[in-house]
Amino acid sequence: MEPTQYLGPILSVIDLLGIAVFAASGALQAAQQRQTLVTFAFFALVTGTGGGTVRDMLIGAPVFWVVDSRYPLICLVTALLVWMTPRAWWKDRALDWFDAIGLAAYAVYGAAKALSAGIAPLPAAMMGVVTACMGGIIRDVLAGQPSIILRPELYVTAAVLAAALFVLLVLAGMAVPVAAILAALAGFLLRALAIVRGLALPVYRG
């Protein structure tokens, strides 16, 4: 399979979905801290584009939101929509659920874009994890919150599952759209279990 065949309409939809829900999670973080509209927009932008920016810099690709204005526009519109809605509309763990959707979607898309750039399978899967996790890490650091990756419940593991499963499935010959959907669903379900049941890996007890 040629590298350019790893991206297509389904991956484009997954990419835009990941941007929108990560932007929403950033705006919700600003909402929880009762910030201004400018802060909403800033949090939405850095959360929505942070992981993809790091990925593109690492794989030597043009930074996606610099060359395509749809992405910052989606972030800004999402921030405005969250700003205009009452706080009562959002459940206490809404941020976690938006983040879970973005995590799964972006892990798959990040791995696919890395493969499309000719990156080998293992580092391509790692680029999926970077894409999925960096935006949330940046958001939490800016908000002065403990990083989401330091919670005991599964987070990075869900991104690893989605990215690695996608790479394995396409290498095994599965159609890219099917592999993308299955991998994203697997990552989301694992993260959902972690949110609902506190599913976690054993911690170091040395």
PDB file of C-alpha atoms in Angstrom:
ATOM      1  CA  MET A   1       0.000   0.000   0.000  1.00  0.00           C
ATOM      2  CA  GLU A   2       1.334   3.431  -0.950  1.00  0.00           C
ATOM      3  CA  PRO A   3       1.659   5.886   1.950  1.00  0.00           C
ATOM      4  CA  THR A   4      -0.839   8.337   0.414  1.00  0.00           C
ATOM      5  CA  GLN A   5      -3.570   5.691   0.586  1.00  0.00           C
ATOM      6  CA  TYR A   6      -3.695   5.826   4.375  1.00  0.00           C
ATOM      7  CA  LEU A   7      -5.697   9.047   4.338  1.00  0.00           C
ATOM      8  CA  GLY A   8      -9.160   9.401   2.859  1.00  0.00           C
ATOM      9  CA  PRO A   9     -12.675  10.715   3.505  1.00  0.00           C
ATOM     10  CA  ILE A  10     -13.240   8.688   6.691  1.00  0.00           C
ATOM     11  CA  LEU A  11      -9.923   9.830   8.156  1.00  0.00           C
ATOM     12  CA  SER A  12     -10.756  13.435   7.240  1.00  0.00           C
ATOM     13  CA  VAL A  13     -14.035  13.157   9.158  1.00  0.00           C
ATOM     14  CA  ILE A  14     -12.199  11.616  12.119  1.00  0.00           C
ATOM     15  CA  ASP A  15      -9.669  14.451  11.979  1.00  0.00           C
ATOM     16  CA  LEU A  16     -12.331  17.181  12.055  1.00  0.00           C
ATOM     17  CA  LEU A  17     -14.210  15.350  14.813  1.00  0.00           C
ATOM     18  CA  GLY A  18     -11.045  15.142  16.898  1.00  0.00           C
ATOM     19  CA  ILE A  19     -10.389  18.863  16.461  1.00  0.00           C
ATOM     20  CA  ALA A  20     -13.948  19.824  17.432  1.00  0.00           C
ATOM     21  CA  VAL A  21     -14.227  17.693  20.556  1.00  0.00           C
ATOM     22  CA  PHE A  22     -10.741  18.552  21.801  1.00  0.00           C
ATOM     23  CA  ALA A  23     -11.537  22.223  21.256  1.00  0.00           C
ATOM     24  CA  ALA A  24     -14.743  21.707  23.245  1.00  0.00           C
ATOM     25  CA  SER A  25     -12.792  20.108  26.084  1.00  0.00           C
ATOM     26  CA  GLY A  26     -10.470  23.105  26.151  1.00  0.00           C
ATOM     27  CA  ALA A  27     -13.394  25.519  26.223  1.00  0.00           C
ATOM     28  CA  LEU A  28     -15.040  23.499  29.001  1.00  0.00           C
ATOM     29  CA  GLN A  29     -11.867  23.782  31.052  1.00  0.00           C
ATOM     30  CA  ALA A  30     -12.129  27.554  30.675  1.00  0.00           C
ATOM     31  CA  ALA A  31     -15.821  27.359  31.605  1.00  0.00           C
ATOM     32  CA  GLN A  32     -15.045  25.470  34.797  1.00  0.00           C
ATOM     33  CA  GLN A  33     -12.717  28.295  35.785  1.00  0.00           C
ATOM     34  CA  ARG A  34     -15.199  31.021  34.682  1.00  0.00           C
ATOM     35  CA  GLN A  35     -12.793  32.610  32.214  1.00  0.00           C
ATOM     36  CA  THR A  36     -13.351  35.242  29.499  1.00  0.00           C
ATOM     37  CA  LEU A  37     -14.314  34.523  25.892  1.00  0.00           C
ATOM     38  CA  VAL A  38     -10.726  35.222  24.819  1.00  0.00           C
ATOM     39  CA  THR A  39      -9.499  32.546  27.228  1.00  0.00           C
ATOM     40  CA  PHE A  40     -12.189  30.153  25.936  1.00  0.00           C
ATOM     41  CA  ALA A  41     -10.878  30.682  22.402  1.00  0.00           C
ATOM     42  CA  PHE A  42      -7.238  30.280  23.453  1.00  0.00           C
ATOM     43  CA  PHE A  43      -7.905  27.071  25.368  1.00  0.00           C
ATOM     44  CA  ALA A  44      -9.944  25.674  22.479  1.00  0.00           C
ATOM     45  CA  LEU A  45      -7.161  26.461  20.009  1.00  0.00           C
ATOM     46  CA  VAL A  46      -4.263  25.030  21.995  1.00  0.00           C
ATOM     47  CA  THR A  47      -6.211  21.912  23.012  1.00  0.00           C
ATOM     48  CA  GLY A  48      -7.582  21.276  19.537  1.00  0.00           C
ATOM     49  CA  THR A  49      -4.328  21.838  17.674  1.00  0.00           C
ATOM     50  CA  GLY A  50      -1.630  21.041  20.256  1.00  0.00           C
ATOM     51  CA  GLY A  51      -1.178  17.336  19.592  1.00  0.00           C
ATOM     52  CA  GLY A  52      -1.312  17.667  15.820  1.00  0.00           C
ATOM     53  CA  THR A  53       1.190  20.517  15.898  1.00  0.00           C
ATOM     54  CA  VAL A  54       3.731  18.438  17.805  1.00  0.00           C
ATOM     55  CA  ARG A  55       3.114  15.488  15.458  1.00  0.00           C
ATOM     56  CA  ASP A  56       3.611  17.531  12.295  1.00  0.00           C
ATOM     57  CA  MET A  57       6.807  19.081  13.623  1.00  0.00           C
ATOM     58  CA  LEU A  58       8.190  15.651  14.504  1.00  0.00           C
ATOM     59  CA  ILE A  59       7.388  14.052  11.133  1.00  0.00           C
ATOM     60  CA  GLY A  60       8.509  17.084   9.128  1.00  0.00           C
ATOM     61  CA  ALA A  61       5.082  17.919   7.721  1.00  0.00           C
ATOM     62  CA  PRO A  62       3.594  21.424   7.314  1.00  0.00           C
ATOM     63  CA  VAL A  63       1.735  22.279  10.520  1.00  0.00           C
ATOM     64  CA  PHE A  64      -1.845  21.435   9.586  1.00  0.00           C
ATOM     65  CA  TRP A  65      -3.707  24.419  11.015  1.00  0.00           C
ATOM     66  CA  VAL A  66      -1.248  26.890   9.486  1.00  0.00           C
ATOM     67  CA  VAL A  67      -1.961  25.641   5.965  1.00  0.00           C
ATOM     68  CA  ASP A  68      -5.699  24.963   6.397  1.00  0.00           C
ATOM     69  CA  SER A  69      -7.790  27.676   8.052  1.00  0.00           C
ATOM     70  CA  ARG A  70     -10.705  25.294   8.673  1.00  0.00           C
ATOM     71  CA  TYR A  71      -9.005  23.998  11.794  1.00  0.00           C
ATOM     72  CA  PRO A  72      -8.574  27.232  13.755  1.00  0.00           C
ATOM     73  CA  LEU A  73     -12.048  28.262  12.582  1.00  0.00           C
ATOM     74  CA  ILE A  74     -13.563  25.068  14.025  1.00  0.00           C
ATOM     75  CA  CYS A  75     -11.790  25.729  17.323  1.00  0.00           C
ATOM     76  CA  LEU A  76     -13.008  29.318  17.517  1.00  0.00           C
ATOM     77  CA  VAL A  77     -16.600  28.438  16.610  1.00  0.00           C
ATOM     78  CA  THR A  78     -16.594  25.628  19.162  1.00  0.00           C
ATOM     79  CA  ALA A  79     -15.315  28.002  21.859  1.00  0.00           C
ATOM     80  CA  LEU A  80     -18.084  30.469  21.032  1.00  0.00           C
ATOM     81  CA  LEU A  81     -20.752  27.764  21.167  1.00  0.00           C
ATOM     82  CA  VAL A  82     -19.593  26.585  24.581  1.00  0.00           C
ATOM     83  CA  TRP A  83     -19.423  30.215  25.775  1.00  0.00           C
ATOM     84  CA  MET A  84     -23.050  30.793  24.699  1.00  0.00           C
ATOM     85  CA  THR A  85     -24.482  27.745  26.477  1.00  0.00           C
ATOM     86  CA  PRO A  86     -25.469  27.669  30.163  1.00  0.00           C
ATOM     87  CA  ARG A  87     -23.087  25.866  32.516  1.00  0.00           C
ATOM     88  CA  ALA A  88     -26.030  23.714  33.627  1.00  0.00           C
ATOM     89  CA  TRP A  89     -26.068  22.049  30.213  1.00  0.00           C
ATOM     90  CA  TRP A  90     -22.736  20.390  30.839  1.00  0.00           C
ATOM     91  CA  LYS A  91     -22.516  17.438  33.183  1.00  0.00           C
ATOM     92  CA  ASP A  92     -19.690  17.305  35.693  1.00  0.00           C
ATOM     93  CA  ARG A  93     -17.645  14.886  33.574  1.00  0.00           C
ATOM     94  CA  ALA A  94     -18.477  16.404  30.189  1.00  0.00           C
ATOM     95  CA  LEU A  95     -14.849  17.425  29.763  1.00  0.00           C
ATOM     96  CA  ASP A  96     -13.767  13.807  30.262  1.00  0.00           C
ATOM     97  CA  TRP A  97     -16.233  12.524  27.662  1.00  0.00           C
ATOM     98  CA  PHE A  98     -15.300  15.102  25.042  1.00  0.00           C
ATOM     99  CA  ASP A  99     -11.667  14.317  25.738  1.00  0.00           C
ATOM    100  CA  ALA A 100     -12.334  10.578  25.354  1.00  0.00           C
ATOM    101  CA  ILE A 101     -13.851  11.056  21.894  1.00  0.00           C
ATOM    102  CA  GLY A 102     -10.988  13.305  20.833  1.00  0.00           C
ATOM    103  CA  LEU A 103      -8.415  10.912  22.235  1.00  0.00           C
ATOM    104  CA  ALA A 104      -9.699   7.964  20.194  1.00  0.00           C
ATOM    105  CA  ALA A 105     -10.226   9.943  17.000  1.00  0.00           C
ATOM    106  CA  TYR A 106      -6.886  11.706  17.083  1.00  0.00           C
ATOM    107  CA  ALA A 107      -4.888   8.591  17.993  1.00  0.00           C
ATOM    108  CA  VAL A 108      -6.116   6.966  14.793  1.00  0.00           C
ATOM    109  CA  TYR A 109      -5.705  10.020  12.614  1.00  0.00           C
ATOM    110  CA  GLY A 110      -2.233  10.784  13.966  1.00  0.00           C
ATOM    111  CA  ALA A 111      -1.057   7.258  13.191  1.00  0.00           C
ATOM    112  CA  ALA A 112      -2.594   7.416   9.713  1.00  0.00           C
ATOM    113  CA  LYS A 113      -0.942  10.741   8.902  1.00  0.00           C
ATOM    114  CA  ALA A 114       2.416   9.447  10.087  1.00  0.00           C
ATOM    115  CA  LEU A 115       2.064   6.359   7.888  1.00  0.00           C
ATOM    116  CA  SER A 116       1.111   8.632   4.999  1.00  0.00           C
ATOM    117  CA  ALA A 117       4.355  10.543   5.521  1.00  0.00           C
ATOM    118  CA  GLY A 118       6.322   7.300   5.158  1.00  0.00           C
ATOM    119  CA  ILE A 119       6.985   6.819   8.873  1.00  0.00           C
ATOM    120  CA  ALA A 120       7.616   3.202   9.947  1.00  0.00           C
ATOM    121  CA  PRO A 121       4.761   1.412  11.760  1.00  0.00           C
ATOM    122  CA  LEU A 122       6.082   1.607  15.347  1.00  0.00           C
ATOM    123  CA  PRO A 123       6.922   5.337  15.354  1.00  0.00           C
ATOM    124  CA  ALA A 124       3.724   5.968  13.382  1.00  0.00           C
ATOM    125  CA  ALA A 125       1.700   4.428  16.213  1.00  0.00           C
ATOM    126  CA  MET A 126       3.696   6.549  18.665  1.00  0.00           C
ATOM    127  CA  MET A 127       2.795   9.649  16.641  1.00  0.00           C
ATOM    128  CA  GLY A 128      -0.843   8.664  17.081  1.00  0.00           C
ATOM    129  CA  VAL A 129      -0.367   8.655  20.846  1.00  0.00           C
ATOM    130  CA  VAL A 130       1.408  12.026  20.753  1.00  0.00           C
ATOM    131  CA  THR A 131      -1.393  13.485  18.632  1.00  0.00           C
ATOM    132  CA  ALA A 132      -4.021  12.191  21.024  1.00  0.00           C
ATOM    133  CA  CYS A 133      -2.426  13.194  24.311  1.00  0.00           C
ATOM    134  CA  MET A 134      -0.466  16.419  23.866  1.00  0.00           C
ATOM    135  CA  GLY A 135      -3.456  18.730  23.485  1.00  0.00           C
ATOM    136  CA  GLY A 136      -4.938  17.600  26.791  1.00  0.00           C
ATOM    137  CA  ILE A 137      -1.569  17.860  28.521  1.00  0.00           C
ATOM    138  CA  ILE A 138      -1.084  21.435  27.298  1.00  0.00           C
ATOM    139  CA  ARG A 139      -4.641  22.326  28.358  1.00  0.00           C
ATOM    140  CA  ASP A 140      -4.118  21.035  31.886  1.00  0.00           C
ATOM    141  CA  VAL A 141      -0.744  22.742  32.282  1.00  0.00           C
ATOM    142  CA  LEU A 142      -2.171  26.098  31.172  1.00  0.00           C
ATOM    143  CA  ALA A 143      -5.154  25.674  33.502  1.00  0.00           C
ATOM    144  CA  GLY A 144      -2.906  24.849  36.450  1.00  0.00           C
ATOM    145  CA  GLN A 145      -4.571  21.461  36.822  1.00  0.00           C
ATOM    146  CA  PRO A 146      -2.874  18.112  37.504  1.00  0.00           C
ATOM    147  CA  SER A 147      -2.145  16.583  34.112  1.00  0.00           C
ATOM    148  CA  ILE A 148      -4.757  14.122  32.913  1.00  0.00           C
ATOM    149  CA  ILE A 149      -2.012  11.583  32.169  1.00  0.00           C
ATOM    150  CA  LEU A 150      -1.172  11.435  35.885  1.00  0.00           C
ATOM    151  CA  ARG A 151      -4.617  10.185  36.876  1.00  0.00           C
ATOM    152  CA  PRO A 152      -4.674   6.520  37.888  1.00  0.00           C
ATOM    153  CA  GLU A 153      -7.438   5.651  35.393  1.00  0.00           C
ATOM    154  CA  LEU A 154      -6.439   4.590  31.867  1.00  0.00           C
ATOM    155  CA  TYR A 155      -5.747   7.449  29.455  1.00  0.00           C
ATOM    156  CA  VAL A 156      -2.562   7.047  27.455  1.00  0.00           C
ATOM    157  CA  THR A 157      -3.278   3.306  27.291  1.00  0.00           C
ATOM    158  CA  ALA A 158      -6.510   4.000  25.401  1.00  0.00           C
ATOM    159  CA  ALA A 159      -4.592   6.109  22.883  1.00  0.00           C
ATOM    160  CA  VAL A 160      -2.002   3.350  22.522  1.00  0.00           C
ATOM    161  CA  LEU A 161      -4.756   0.810  21.848  1.00  0.00           C
ATOM    162  CA  ALA A 162      -6.410   2.952  19.161  1.00  0.00           C
ATOM    163  CA  ALA A 163      -3.180   3.911  17.384  1.00  0.00           C
ATOM    164  CA  ALA A 164      -1.546   0.477  17.553  1.00  0.00           C
ATOM    165  CA  LEU A 165      -4.699  -1.360  16.525  1.00  0.00           C
ATOM    166  CA  PHE A 166      -5.142   0.880  13.504  1.00  0.00           C
ATOM    167  CA  VAL A 167      -1.564   0.312  12.366  1.00  0.00           C
ATOM    168  CA  LEU A 168      -1.816  -3.446  12.883  1.00  0.00           C
ATOM    169  CA  LEU A 169      -5.129  -3.721  11.053  1.00  0.00           C
ATOM    170  CA  VAL A 170      -4.006  -1.788   7.982  1.00  0.00           C
ATOM    171  CA  LEU A 171      -0.734  -3.712   7.861  1.00  0.00           C
ATOM    172  CA  ALA A 172      -2.798  -6.906   7.974  1.00  0.00           C
ATOM    173  CA  GLY A 173      -4.625  -5.742   4.860  1.00  0.00           C
ATOM    174  CA  MET A 174      -7.873  -4.412   6.292  1.00  0.00           C
ATOM    175  CA  ALA A 175      -9.479  -1.525   4.429  1.00  0.00           C
ATOM    176  CA  VAL A 176      -8.366   1.769   5.951  1.00  0.00           C
ATOM    177  CA  PRO A 177     -11.881   3.143   6.672  1.00  0.00           C
ATOM    178  CA  VAL A 178     -12.898  -0.038   8.489  1.00  0.00           C
ATOM    179  CA  ALA A 179      -9.629  -0.188  10.421  1.00  0.00           C
ATOM    180  CA  ALA A 180     -10.004   3.463  11.416  1.00  0.00           C
ATOM    181  CA  ILE A 181     -13.529   3.028  12.735  1.00  0.00           C
ATOM    182  CA  LEU A 182     -12.745  -0.184  14.625  1.00  0.00           C
ATOM    183  CA  ALA A 183      -9.580   1.236  16.183  1.00  0.00           C
ATOM    184  CA  ALA A 184     -11.246   4.496  17.219  1.00  0.00           C
ATOM    185  CA  LEU A 185     -14.165   2.600  18.778  1.00  0.00           C
ATOM    186  CA  ALA A 186     -11.786   0.327  20.685  1.00  0.00           C
ATOM    187  CA  GLY A 187      -9.840   3.283  22.070  1.00  0.00           C
ATOM    188  CA  PHE A 188     -13.017   5.128  23.029  1.00  0.00           C
ATOM    189  CA  LEU A 189     -14.554   2.092  24.740  1.00  0.00           C
ATOM    190  CA  LEU A 190     -11.426   1.495  26.802  1.00  0.00           C
ATOM    191  CA  ARG A 191     -11.338   5.142  27.863  1.00  0.00           C
ATOM    192  CA  ALA A 192     -15.098   5.022  28.607  1.00  0.00           C
ATOM    193  CA  LEU A 193     -14.572   2.040  30.910  1.00  0.00           C
ATOM    194  CA  ALA A 194     -11.840   3.983  32.671  1.00  0.00           C
ATOM    195  CA  ILE A 195     -14.167   6.957  33.172  1.00  0.00           C
ATOM    196  CA  VAL A 196     -17.162   4.938  34.343  1.00  0.00           C
ATOM    197  CA  ARG A 197     -15.427   2.242  36.389  1.00  0.00           C
ATOM    198  CA  GLY A 198     -12.075   3.824  37.232  1.00  0.00           C
ATOM    199  CA  LEU A 199     -10.246   1.151  35.236  1.00  0.00           C
ATOM    200  CA  ALA A 200      -6.515   1.529  35.814  1.00  0.00           C
ATOM    201  CA  LEU A 201      -3.202  -0.263  35.422  1.00  0.00           C
ATOM    202  CA  PRO A 202      -1.225  -1.361  38.512  1.00  0.00           C
ATOM    203  CA  VAL A 203       1.032   1.389  39.817  1.00  0.00           C
ATOM    204  CA  TYR A 204       4.670   1.182  40.827  1.00  0.00           C
ATOM    205  CA  ARG A 205       5.035   0.200  44.489  1.00  0.00           C
ATOM    206  CA  GLY A 206       8.802   0.017  44.802  1.00  0.00           C
TER     207      GLY A 206
END
